[in-house]
Coordinates of C-alpha atoms and ligand atoms in Angstrom, one line a residue:
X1 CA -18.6 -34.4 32.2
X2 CA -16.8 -33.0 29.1
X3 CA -13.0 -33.4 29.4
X4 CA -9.8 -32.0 27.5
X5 CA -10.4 -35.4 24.9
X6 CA -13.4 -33.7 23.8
X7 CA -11.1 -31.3 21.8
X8 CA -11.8 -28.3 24.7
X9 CA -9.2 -27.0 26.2
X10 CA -11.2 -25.4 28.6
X11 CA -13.9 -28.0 29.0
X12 CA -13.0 -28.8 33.2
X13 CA -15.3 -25.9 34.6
X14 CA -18.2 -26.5 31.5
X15 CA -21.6 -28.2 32.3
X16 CA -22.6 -28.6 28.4
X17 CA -20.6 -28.6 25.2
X18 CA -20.6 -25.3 22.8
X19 CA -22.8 -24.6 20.5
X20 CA -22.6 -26.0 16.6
X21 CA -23.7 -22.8 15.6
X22 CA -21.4 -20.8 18.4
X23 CA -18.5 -23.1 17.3
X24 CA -18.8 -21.9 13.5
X25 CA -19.2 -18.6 14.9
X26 CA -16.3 -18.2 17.5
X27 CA -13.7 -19.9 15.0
X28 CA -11.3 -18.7 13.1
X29 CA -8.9 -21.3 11.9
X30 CA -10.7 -20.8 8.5
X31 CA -8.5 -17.6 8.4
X32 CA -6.1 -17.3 10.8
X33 CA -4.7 -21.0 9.6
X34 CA -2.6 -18.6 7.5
X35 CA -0.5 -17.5 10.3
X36 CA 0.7 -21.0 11.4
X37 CA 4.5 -20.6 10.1
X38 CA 4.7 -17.4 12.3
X39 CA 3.0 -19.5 15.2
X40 CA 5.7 -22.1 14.7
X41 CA 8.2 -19.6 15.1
X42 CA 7.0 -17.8 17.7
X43 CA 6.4 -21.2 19.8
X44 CA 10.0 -22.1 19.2
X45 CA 11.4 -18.8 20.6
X46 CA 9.0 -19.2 23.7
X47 CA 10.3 -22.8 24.1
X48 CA 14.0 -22.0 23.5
X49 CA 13.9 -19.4 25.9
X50 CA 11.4 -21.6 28.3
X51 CA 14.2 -24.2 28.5
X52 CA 17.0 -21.1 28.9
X53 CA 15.4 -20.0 32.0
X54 CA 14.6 -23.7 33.6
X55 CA 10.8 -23.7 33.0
X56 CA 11.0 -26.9 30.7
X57 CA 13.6 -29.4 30.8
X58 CA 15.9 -29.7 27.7
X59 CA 14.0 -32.9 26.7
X60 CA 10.7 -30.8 26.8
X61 CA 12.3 -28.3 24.4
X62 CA 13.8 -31.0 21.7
X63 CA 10.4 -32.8 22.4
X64 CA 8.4 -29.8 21.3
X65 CA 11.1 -28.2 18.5
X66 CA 11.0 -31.9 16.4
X67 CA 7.5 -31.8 17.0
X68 CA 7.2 -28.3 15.9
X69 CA 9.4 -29.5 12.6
X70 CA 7.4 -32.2 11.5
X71 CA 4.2 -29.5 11.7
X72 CA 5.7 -27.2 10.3
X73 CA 6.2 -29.6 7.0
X74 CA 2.9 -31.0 7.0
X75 CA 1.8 -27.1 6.9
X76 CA 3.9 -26.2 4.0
X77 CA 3.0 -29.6 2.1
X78 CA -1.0 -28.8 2.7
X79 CA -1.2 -32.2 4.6
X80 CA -2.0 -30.6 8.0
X81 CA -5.4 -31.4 9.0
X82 CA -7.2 -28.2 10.1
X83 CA -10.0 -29.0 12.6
X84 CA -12.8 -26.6 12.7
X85 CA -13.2 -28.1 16.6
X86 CA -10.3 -26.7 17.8
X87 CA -11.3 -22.8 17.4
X88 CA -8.0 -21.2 15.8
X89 CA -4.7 -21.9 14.7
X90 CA -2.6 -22.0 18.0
X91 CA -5.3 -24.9 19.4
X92 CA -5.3 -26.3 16.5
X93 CA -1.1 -26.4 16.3
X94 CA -1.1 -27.2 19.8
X95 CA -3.0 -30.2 20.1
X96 CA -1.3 -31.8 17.2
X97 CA 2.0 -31.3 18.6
X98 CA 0.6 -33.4 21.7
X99 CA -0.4 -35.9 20.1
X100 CA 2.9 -35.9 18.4
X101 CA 5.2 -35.5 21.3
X102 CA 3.1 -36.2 24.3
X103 CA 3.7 -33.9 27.4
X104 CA 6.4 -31.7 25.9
X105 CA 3.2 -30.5 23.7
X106 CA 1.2 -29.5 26.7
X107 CA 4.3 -27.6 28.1
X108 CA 5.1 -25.5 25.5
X109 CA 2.4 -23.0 26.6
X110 CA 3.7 -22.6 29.7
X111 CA 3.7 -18.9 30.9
X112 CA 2.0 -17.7 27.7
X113 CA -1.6 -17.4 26.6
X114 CA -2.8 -17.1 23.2
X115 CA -3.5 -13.2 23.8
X116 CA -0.1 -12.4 23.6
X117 CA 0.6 -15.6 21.0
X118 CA -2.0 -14.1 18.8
X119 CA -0.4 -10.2 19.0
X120 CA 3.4 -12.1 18.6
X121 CA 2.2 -13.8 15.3
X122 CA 0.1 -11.0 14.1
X123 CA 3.2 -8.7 14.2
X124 CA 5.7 -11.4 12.6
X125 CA 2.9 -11.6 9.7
X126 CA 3.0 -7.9 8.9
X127 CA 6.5 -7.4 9.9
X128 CA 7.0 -10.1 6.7
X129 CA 4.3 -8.3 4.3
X130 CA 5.6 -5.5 4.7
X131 CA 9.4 -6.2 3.6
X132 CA 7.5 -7.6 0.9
X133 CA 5.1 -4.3 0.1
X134 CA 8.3 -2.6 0.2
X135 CA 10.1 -4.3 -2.5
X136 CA 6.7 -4.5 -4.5
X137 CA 6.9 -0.6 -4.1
X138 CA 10.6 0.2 -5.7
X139 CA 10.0 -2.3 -8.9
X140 CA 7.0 -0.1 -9.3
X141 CA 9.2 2.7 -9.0
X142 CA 11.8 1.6 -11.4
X143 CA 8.5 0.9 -13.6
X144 CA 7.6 4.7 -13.2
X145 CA 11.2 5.5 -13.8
X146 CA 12.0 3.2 -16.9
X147 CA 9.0 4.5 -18.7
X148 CA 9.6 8.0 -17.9
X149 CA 13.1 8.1 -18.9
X150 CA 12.8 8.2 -22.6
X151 CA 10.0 11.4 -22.0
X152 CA 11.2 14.3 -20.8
X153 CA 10.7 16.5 -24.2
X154 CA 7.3 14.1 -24.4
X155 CA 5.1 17.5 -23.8
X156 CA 1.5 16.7 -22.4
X157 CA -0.8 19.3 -21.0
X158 CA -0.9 19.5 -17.4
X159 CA -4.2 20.1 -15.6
X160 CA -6.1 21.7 -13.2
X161 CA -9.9 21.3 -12.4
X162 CA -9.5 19.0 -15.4
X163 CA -8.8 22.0 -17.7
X164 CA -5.7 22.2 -19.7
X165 CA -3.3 24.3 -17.5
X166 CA 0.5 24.3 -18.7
X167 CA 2.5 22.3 -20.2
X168 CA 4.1 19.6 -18.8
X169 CA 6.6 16.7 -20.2
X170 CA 4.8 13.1 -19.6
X171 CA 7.8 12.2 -17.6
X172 CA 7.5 14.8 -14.7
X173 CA 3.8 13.9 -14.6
X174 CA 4.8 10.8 -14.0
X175 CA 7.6 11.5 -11.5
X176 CA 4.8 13.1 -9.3
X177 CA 3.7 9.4 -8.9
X178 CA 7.2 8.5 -8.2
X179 CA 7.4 11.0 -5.3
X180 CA 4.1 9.9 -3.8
X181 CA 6.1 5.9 -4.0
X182 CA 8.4 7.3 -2.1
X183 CA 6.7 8.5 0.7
X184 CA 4.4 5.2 1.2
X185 CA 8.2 3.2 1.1
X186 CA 8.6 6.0 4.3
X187 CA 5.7 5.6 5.3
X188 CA 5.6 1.1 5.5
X189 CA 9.3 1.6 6.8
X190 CA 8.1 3.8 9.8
X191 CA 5.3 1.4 10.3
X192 CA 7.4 -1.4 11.1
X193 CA 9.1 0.3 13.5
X194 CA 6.4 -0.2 15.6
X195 CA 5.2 -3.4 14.6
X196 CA 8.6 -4.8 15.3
X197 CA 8.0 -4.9 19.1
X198 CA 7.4 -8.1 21.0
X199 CA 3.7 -8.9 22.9
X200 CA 4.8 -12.1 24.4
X201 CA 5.5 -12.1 27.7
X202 CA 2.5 -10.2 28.7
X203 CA 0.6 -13.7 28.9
X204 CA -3.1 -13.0 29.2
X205 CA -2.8 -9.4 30.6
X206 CA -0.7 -8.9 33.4
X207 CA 2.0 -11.0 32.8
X208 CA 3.4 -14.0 33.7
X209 CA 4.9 -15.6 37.3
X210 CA 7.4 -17.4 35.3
X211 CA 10.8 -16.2 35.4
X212 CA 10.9 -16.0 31.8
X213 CA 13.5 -13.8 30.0
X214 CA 11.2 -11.8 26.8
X215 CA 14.3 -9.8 25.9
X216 CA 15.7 -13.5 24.7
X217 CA 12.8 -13.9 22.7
X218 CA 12.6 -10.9 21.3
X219 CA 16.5 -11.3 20.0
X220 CA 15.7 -14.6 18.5
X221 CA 12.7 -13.4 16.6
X222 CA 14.1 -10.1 15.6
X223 CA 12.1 -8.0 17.6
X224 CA 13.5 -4.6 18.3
X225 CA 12.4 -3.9 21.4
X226 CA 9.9 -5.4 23.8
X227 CA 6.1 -3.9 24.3
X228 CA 6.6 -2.4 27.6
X229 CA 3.4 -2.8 29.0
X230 CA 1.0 -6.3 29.1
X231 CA -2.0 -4.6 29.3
X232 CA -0.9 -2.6 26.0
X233 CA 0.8 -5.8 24.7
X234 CA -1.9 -8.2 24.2
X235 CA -4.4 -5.2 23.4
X236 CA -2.6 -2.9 21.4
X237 CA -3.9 -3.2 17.5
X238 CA -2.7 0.3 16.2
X239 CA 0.2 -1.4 14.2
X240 CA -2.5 -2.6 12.4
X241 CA -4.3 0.4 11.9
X242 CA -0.9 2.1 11.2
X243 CA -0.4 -0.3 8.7
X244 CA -3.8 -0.1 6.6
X245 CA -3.8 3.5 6.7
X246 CA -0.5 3.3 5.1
X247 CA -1.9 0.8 2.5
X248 CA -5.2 2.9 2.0
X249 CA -2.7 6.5 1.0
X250 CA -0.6 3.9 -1.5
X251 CA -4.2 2.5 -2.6
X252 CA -5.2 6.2 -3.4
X253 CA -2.2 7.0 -4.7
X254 CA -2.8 3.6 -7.4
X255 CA -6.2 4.8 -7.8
X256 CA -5.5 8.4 -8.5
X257 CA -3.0 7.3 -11.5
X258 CA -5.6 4.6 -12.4
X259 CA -7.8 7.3 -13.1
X260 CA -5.3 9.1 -15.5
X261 CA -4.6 6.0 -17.1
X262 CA -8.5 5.3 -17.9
X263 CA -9.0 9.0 -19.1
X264 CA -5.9 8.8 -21.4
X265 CA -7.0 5.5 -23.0
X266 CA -10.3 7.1 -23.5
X267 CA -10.5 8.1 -27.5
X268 CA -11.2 11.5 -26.4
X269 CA -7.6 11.9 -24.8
X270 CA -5.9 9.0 -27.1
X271 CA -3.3 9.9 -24.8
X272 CA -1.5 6.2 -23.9
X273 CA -2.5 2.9 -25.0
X274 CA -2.1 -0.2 -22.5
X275 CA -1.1 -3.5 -23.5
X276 CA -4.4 -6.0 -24.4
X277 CA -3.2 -8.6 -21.4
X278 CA -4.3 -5.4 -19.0
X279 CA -7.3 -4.9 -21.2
X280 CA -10.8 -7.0 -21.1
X281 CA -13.2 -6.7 -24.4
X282 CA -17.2 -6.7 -24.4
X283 CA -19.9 -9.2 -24.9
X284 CA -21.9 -6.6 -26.8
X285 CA -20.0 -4.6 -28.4
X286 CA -17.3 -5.4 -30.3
X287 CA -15.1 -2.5 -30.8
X288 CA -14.3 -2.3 -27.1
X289 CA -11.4 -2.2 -25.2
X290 CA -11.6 -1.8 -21.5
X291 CA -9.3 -0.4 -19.1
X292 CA -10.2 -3.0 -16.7
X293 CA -7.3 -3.5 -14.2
X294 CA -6.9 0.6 -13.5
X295 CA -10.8 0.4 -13.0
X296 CA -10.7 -2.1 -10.8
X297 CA -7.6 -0.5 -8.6
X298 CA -9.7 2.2 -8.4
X299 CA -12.3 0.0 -7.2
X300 CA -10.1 -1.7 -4.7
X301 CA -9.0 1.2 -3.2
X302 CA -12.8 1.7 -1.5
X303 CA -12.2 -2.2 -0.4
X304 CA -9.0 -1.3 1.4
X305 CA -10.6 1.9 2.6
X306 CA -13.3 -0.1 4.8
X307 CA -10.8 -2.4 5.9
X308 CA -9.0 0.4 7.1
X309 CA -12.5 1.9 8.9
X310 CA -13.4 -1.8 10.3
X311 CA -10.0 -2.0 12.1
X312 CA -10.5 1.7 13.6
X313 CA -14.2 0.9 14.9
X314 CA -13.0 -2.5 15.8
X315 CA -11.1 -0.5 18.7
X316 CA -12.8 2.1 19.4
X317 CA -15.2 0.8 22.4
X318 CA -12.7 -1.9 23.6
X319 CA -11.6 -1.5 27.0
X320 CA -8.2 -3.2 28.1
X321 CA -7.3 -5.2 27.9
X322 CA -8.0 -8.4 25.1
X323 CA -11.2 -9.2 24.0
X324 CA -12.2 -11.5 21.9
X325 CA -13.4 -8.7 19.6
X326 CA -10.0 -9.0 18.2
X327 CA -9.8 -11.8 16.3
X328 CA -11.7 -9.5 14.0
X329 CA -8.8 -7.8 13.2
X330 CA -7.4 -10.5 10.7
X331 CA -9.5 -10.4 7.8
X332 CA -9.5 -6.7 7.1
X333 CA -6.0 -7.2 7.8
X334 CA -5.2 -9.9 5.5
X335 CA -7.4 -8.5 2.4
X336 CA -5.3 -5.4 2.9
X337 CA -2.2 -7.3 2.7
X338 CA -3.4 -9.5 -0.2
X339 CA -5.2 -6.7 -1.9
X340 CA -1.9 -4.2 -2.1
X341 CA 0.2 -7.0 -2.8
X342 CA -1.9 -8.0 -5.9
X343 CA -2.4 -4.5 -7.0
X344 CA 1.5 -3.3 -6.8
X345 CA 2.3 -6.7 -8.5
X346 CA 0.2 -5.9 -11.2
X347 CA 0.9 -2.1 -11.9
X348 CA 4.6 -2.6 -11.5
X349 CA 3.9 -4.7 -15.1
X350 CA 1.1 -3.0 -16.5
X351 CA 3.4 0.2 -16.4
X352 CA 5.8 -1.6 -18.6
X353 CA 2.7 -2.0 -21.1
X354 CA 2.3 1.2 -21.6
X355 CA 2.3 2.8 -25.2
X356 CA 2.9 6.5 -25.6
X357 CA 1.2 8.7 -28.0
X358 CA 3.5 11.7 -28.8
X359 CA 0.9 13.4 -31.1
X360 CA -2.1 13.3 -29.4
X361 CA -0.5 14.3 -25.9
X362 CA 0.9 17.2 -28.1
X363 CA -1.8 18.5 -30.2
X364 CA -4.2 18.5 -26.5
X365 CA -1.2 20.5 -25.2
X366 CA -1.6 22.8 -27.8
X367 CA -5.6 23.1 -27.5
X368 CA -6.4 25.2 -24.7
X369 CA -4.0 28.1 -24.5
X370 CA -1.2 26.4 -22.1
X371 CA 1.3 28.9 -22.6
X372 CA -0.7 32.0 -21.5
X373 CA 0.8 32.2 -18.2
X374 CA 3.9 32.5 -20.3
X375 CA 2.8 35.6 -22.0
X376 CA 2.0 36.9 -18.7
X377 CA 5.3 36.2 -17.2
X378 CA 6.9 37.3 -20.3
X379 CA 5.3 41.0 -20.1
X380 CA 6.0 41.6 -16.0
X381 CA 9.4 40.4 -17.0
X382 CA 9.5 43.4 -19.6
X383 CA 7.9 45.7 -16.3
X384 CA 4.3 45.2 -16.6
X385 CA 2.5 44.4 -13.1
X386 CA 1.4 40.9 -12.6
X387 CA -2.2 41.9 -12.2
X388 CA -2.1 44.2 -15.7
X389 CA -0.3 41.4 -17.2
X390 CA -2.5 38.9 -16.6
X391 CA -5.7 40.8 -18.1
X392 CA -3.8 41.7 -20.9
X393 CA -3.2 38.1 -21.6
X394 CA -7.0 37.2 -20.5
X395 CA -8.1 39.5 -23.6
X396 CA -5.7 38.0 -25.9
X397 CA -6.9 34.4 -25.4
X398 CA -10.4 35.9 -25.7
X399 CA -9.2 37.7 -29.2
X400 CA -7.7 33.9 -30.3
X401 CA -10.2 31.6 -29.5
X402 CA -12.8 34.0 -31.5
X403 CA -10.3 33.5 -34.1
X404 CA -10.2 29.6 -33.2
X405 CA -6.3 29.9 -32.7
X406 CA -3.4 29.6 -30.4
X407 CA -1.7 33.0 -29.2
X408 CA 1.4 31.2 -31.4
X409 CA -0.4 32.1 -34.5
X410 CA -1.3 35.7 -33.9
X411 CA 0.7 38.1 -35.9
X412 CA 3.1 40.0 -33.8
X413 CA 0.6 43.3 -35.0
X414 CA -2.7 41.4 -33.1
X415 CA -0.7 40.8 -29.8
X416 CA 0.5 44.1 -30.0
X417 CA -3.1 45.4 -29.5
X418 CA -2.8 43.7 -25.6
X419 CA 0.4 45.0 -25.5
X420 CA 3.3 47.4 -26.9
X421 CA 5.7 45.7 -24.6
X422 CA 5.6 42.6 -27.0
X423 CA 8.1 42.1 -29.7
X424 CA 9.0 39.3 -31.9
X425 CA 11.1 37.1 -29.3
X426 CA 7.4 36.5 -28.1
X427 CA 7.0 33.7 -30.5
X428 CA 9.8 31.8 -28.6
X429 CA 8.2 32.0 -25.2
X430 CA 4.7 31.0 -26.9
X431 CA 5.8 27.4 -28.1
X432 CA 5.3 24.1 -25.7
X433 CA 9.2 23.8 -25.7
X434 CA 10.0 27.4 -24.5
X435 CA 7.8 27.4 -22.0
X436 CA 8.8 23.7 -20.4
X437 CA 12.5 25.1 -20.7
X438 CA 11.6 28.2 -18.7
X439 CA 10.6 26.4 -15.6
X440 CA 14.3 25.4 -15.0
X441 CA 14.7 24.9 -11.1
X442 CA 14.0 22.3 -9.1
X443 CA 11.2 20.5 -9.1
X444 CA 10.1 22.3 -12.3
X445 CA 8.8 20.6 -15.9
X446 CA 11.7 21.7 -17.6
X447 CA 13.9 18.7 -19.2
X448 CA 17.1 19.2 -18.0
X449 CA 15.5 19.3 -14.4
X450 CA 12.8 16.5 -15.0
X451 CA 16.4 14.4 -15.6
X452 CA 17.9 15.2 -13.0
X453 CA 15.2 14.3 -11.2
X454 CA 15.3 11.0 -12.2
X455 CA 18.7 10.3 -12.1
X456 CA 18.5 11.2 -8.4
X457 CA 15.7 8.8 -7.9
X458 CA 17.6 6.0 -9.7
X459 CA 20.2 6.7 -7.0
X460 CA 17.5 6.8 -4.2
X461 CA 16.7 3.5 -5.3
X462 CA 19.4 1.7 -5.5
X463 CA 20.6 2.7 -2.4
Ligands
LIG501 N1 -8.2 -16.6 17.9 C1 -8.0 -15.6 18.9 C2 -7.8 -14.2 18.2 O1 -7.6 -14.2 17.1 C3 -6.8 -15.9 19.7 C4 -6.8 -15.3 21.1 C5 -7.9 -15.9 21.9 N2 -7.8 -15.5 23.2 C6 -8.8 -15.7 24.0 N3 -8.7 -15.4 25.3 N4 -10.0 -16.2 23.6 O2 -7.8 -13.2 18.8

């Protein structure tokens, strides 16, 4: 009859050994071997408070936290020996601390199960990757901020369906981005709120007839409050779901500029240039220069996307409360991490690469009739109707482009044909500059705003 030497911890009430082919399939300590610090640190809590309460002896607990010290080295030196055997990282942890401390080792899951170990160690994980998402975030922001800085009279035109619109300086298109920063740094820091509660104690489901104390444990790994019900505790995956929808917006967000960036380094826009380390040639043709990162951000963002769709059907037909169904929740989970953490690593840098060109963001600004709107507002400001004014202004962009000219170069004479109320001060409200300055309020293109914009966002950040 198999027993617990056989590597099973289970083995007592099992007629035949697993599967080869179930064993590859039921393991995870390919993966989740990457949570084995937050393990360790989870397993010290539980012991620390285990001895606190009288459940283990003080022996037990010194037993288990040298133990727990000398795996935790091998771990960070790669010398751990992962073993394929023992299923996932907590078997895999705990068996070696047995062998290395004897009993202690085969205490230390006293009054715990791996339901709630797994839910503890997922929720130090994130809790970590996030601090660090955050902090990836603001350098990207200062990126945003740094190269909009020098840009606020930098006049682009601003779009809509893709059509030149208005006029808009290159640094309040690029503050948009910044605002959208912000919210996913709101958005991560409201996230871990809730992934900052505390599974273990809930044991496999129900709980635990220990007298163990879980507020203790919570306090010692910085948990801010416990999970409040075992059933929800050990079952409960919505932090992660939380988490990669929060990571899927920031991807889109990345992807949507990515975008920008690939259509302005196109010839036809010639808007930016990005620096050559961002940049891939071709085997065929030589005069190429790919946008390759943005593309593949863009890309990404589908990856991150399904990861985000995996984790919701993951749940959706689970009833309470663990099953093993959820030991699919780490991959998705960790190519999210891993592929936002890249990503933000890279942009934050590849912002800094960037290479403005003033003349071709101007003369596209000046293609397109960007200032009609301010003819428009120009005439109902002289007592014209909105509706009047804006057909006036419709024929005169008709009357210029037959001409194959802005409105700027009409004589005063030819706009007076759409209009009496027009007189020479016209010209000023026709030019890119006049018509950034006029939309002076907040939030508006206009430079003096677009700086105070960003001085407020340096502030924000440095908070
Ligand atoms: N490897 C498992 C997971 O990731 C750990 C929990 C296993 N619990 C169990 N009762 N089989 O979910």
């Amino acid at each position: 009859m198999a027993t617990m030497q056989d590597n099973q911890t289970w083995s007592g009430r099992f007629n035949e050994p697993v599967a080869e082919l179930v064993k590859r399939y039921t393991a995870s300590v390919d993966f989740d071997k990457r949570l084995a610090l937050f393990d360790i640190r989870g397993s010290l809590a539980h012991a620390q408070m285990l001895a606190h309460c009288g459940i283990i002896s003080a022996q037990d607990l010194s037993d288990i936290q040298r133990g727990l010290a000398q795996i935790e080295n091998e771990v960070i030196n790669g010398d751990f020996v992962w073993q394929l055997d023992l299923e996932d990282v907590h078997l895999n942890i705990e068996k070696r601390l047995t062998t290395l401390v004897g009993d202690a080792g085969k205490r230390l899951h006293t009054g715990r199960s791996r339901n709630d170990q797994v839910a503890t160690d997922i929720r130090l994980y994130l809790r970590s990757s996030i601090d660090d998402i955050i902090t990836l975030l603001k350098a990207l922001q200062t990126s945003l901020l740094d190269l909009a800085q020098p840009h606020t009279h930098t006049i682009m035109p601003g779009f809509t369906h893709l059509q030149v619109a208005q006029p808009v300086s290159f640094a309040h298109h690029l503050m948009a981005y910044f605002e959208m920063c912000q919210r996913d740094v709101e958005r991560f820091g409201d996230a871990r709120r809730r992934v900052n509660r505390l599974p273990l104690g809930a044991a496999a489901l129900a709980g635990t007839s220990y007298p163990i104390k879980r507020e203790m444990v919570a306090e010692i790994l910085g948990f801010e409050a416990v999970c409040q019900n075992s059933l929800d505790a050990v079952s409960d995956r919505d932090f992660a779901i939380e988490f990669t929808a929060a990571a899927a917006l920031t991807m889109t967000h990345l992807s949507r500029l990515s975008e920008e960036l690939i259509l302005w380094m196109s010839p036809r826009f010639g808007f930016i240039d990005i620096a050559d380390r961002f940049c891939t040639g071709s085997s065929i043709m030589p005069q190429k220069k790919n946008p390759d990162v943005p593309e593949l951000v863009r890309g990404k963002t589908g990856r991150v996307n399904g990861n985000l769709v995996a984790l919701l059907t993951l749940m959706k037909g689970q009833p309470l409360a663990y099953n093993k169904d959820n030991q699919e929740d780490k991959e998705p989970l960790f190519d999210t991490v891993d592929t936002l953490t890249m990503t933000l690593r890279i942009y934050a840098d590849m912002m800094r690469g960037i290479t403005v060109k003033l003349d071709a963001m101007r003369s596209a600004a000046l293609q397109g009739y960007a200032t009609a709107t301010d003819l428009a507002d120009y005439l109902v400001k002289k007592g014209l109707p909105f509706r009047d004014a804006h057909e006036a202004v419709a024929l005169a962009v008709r009357f210029a482009e037959q001409r194959k000219v802005d409105l700027a170069e009409l004589k005063l004479e030819e706009l007076q044909q759409f209009s009496k109320l027009i007189t020479n001060d016209i010209y000023g409200v026709l030019t890119l500059e006049g018509s950034l300055a006029a939309r002076n309020h907040t939030g508006g293109t206009a430079p003096q705003q677009v700086e105070a914009a960003i001085a407020r966002a340096r502030k924000l950040l440095s908070a």
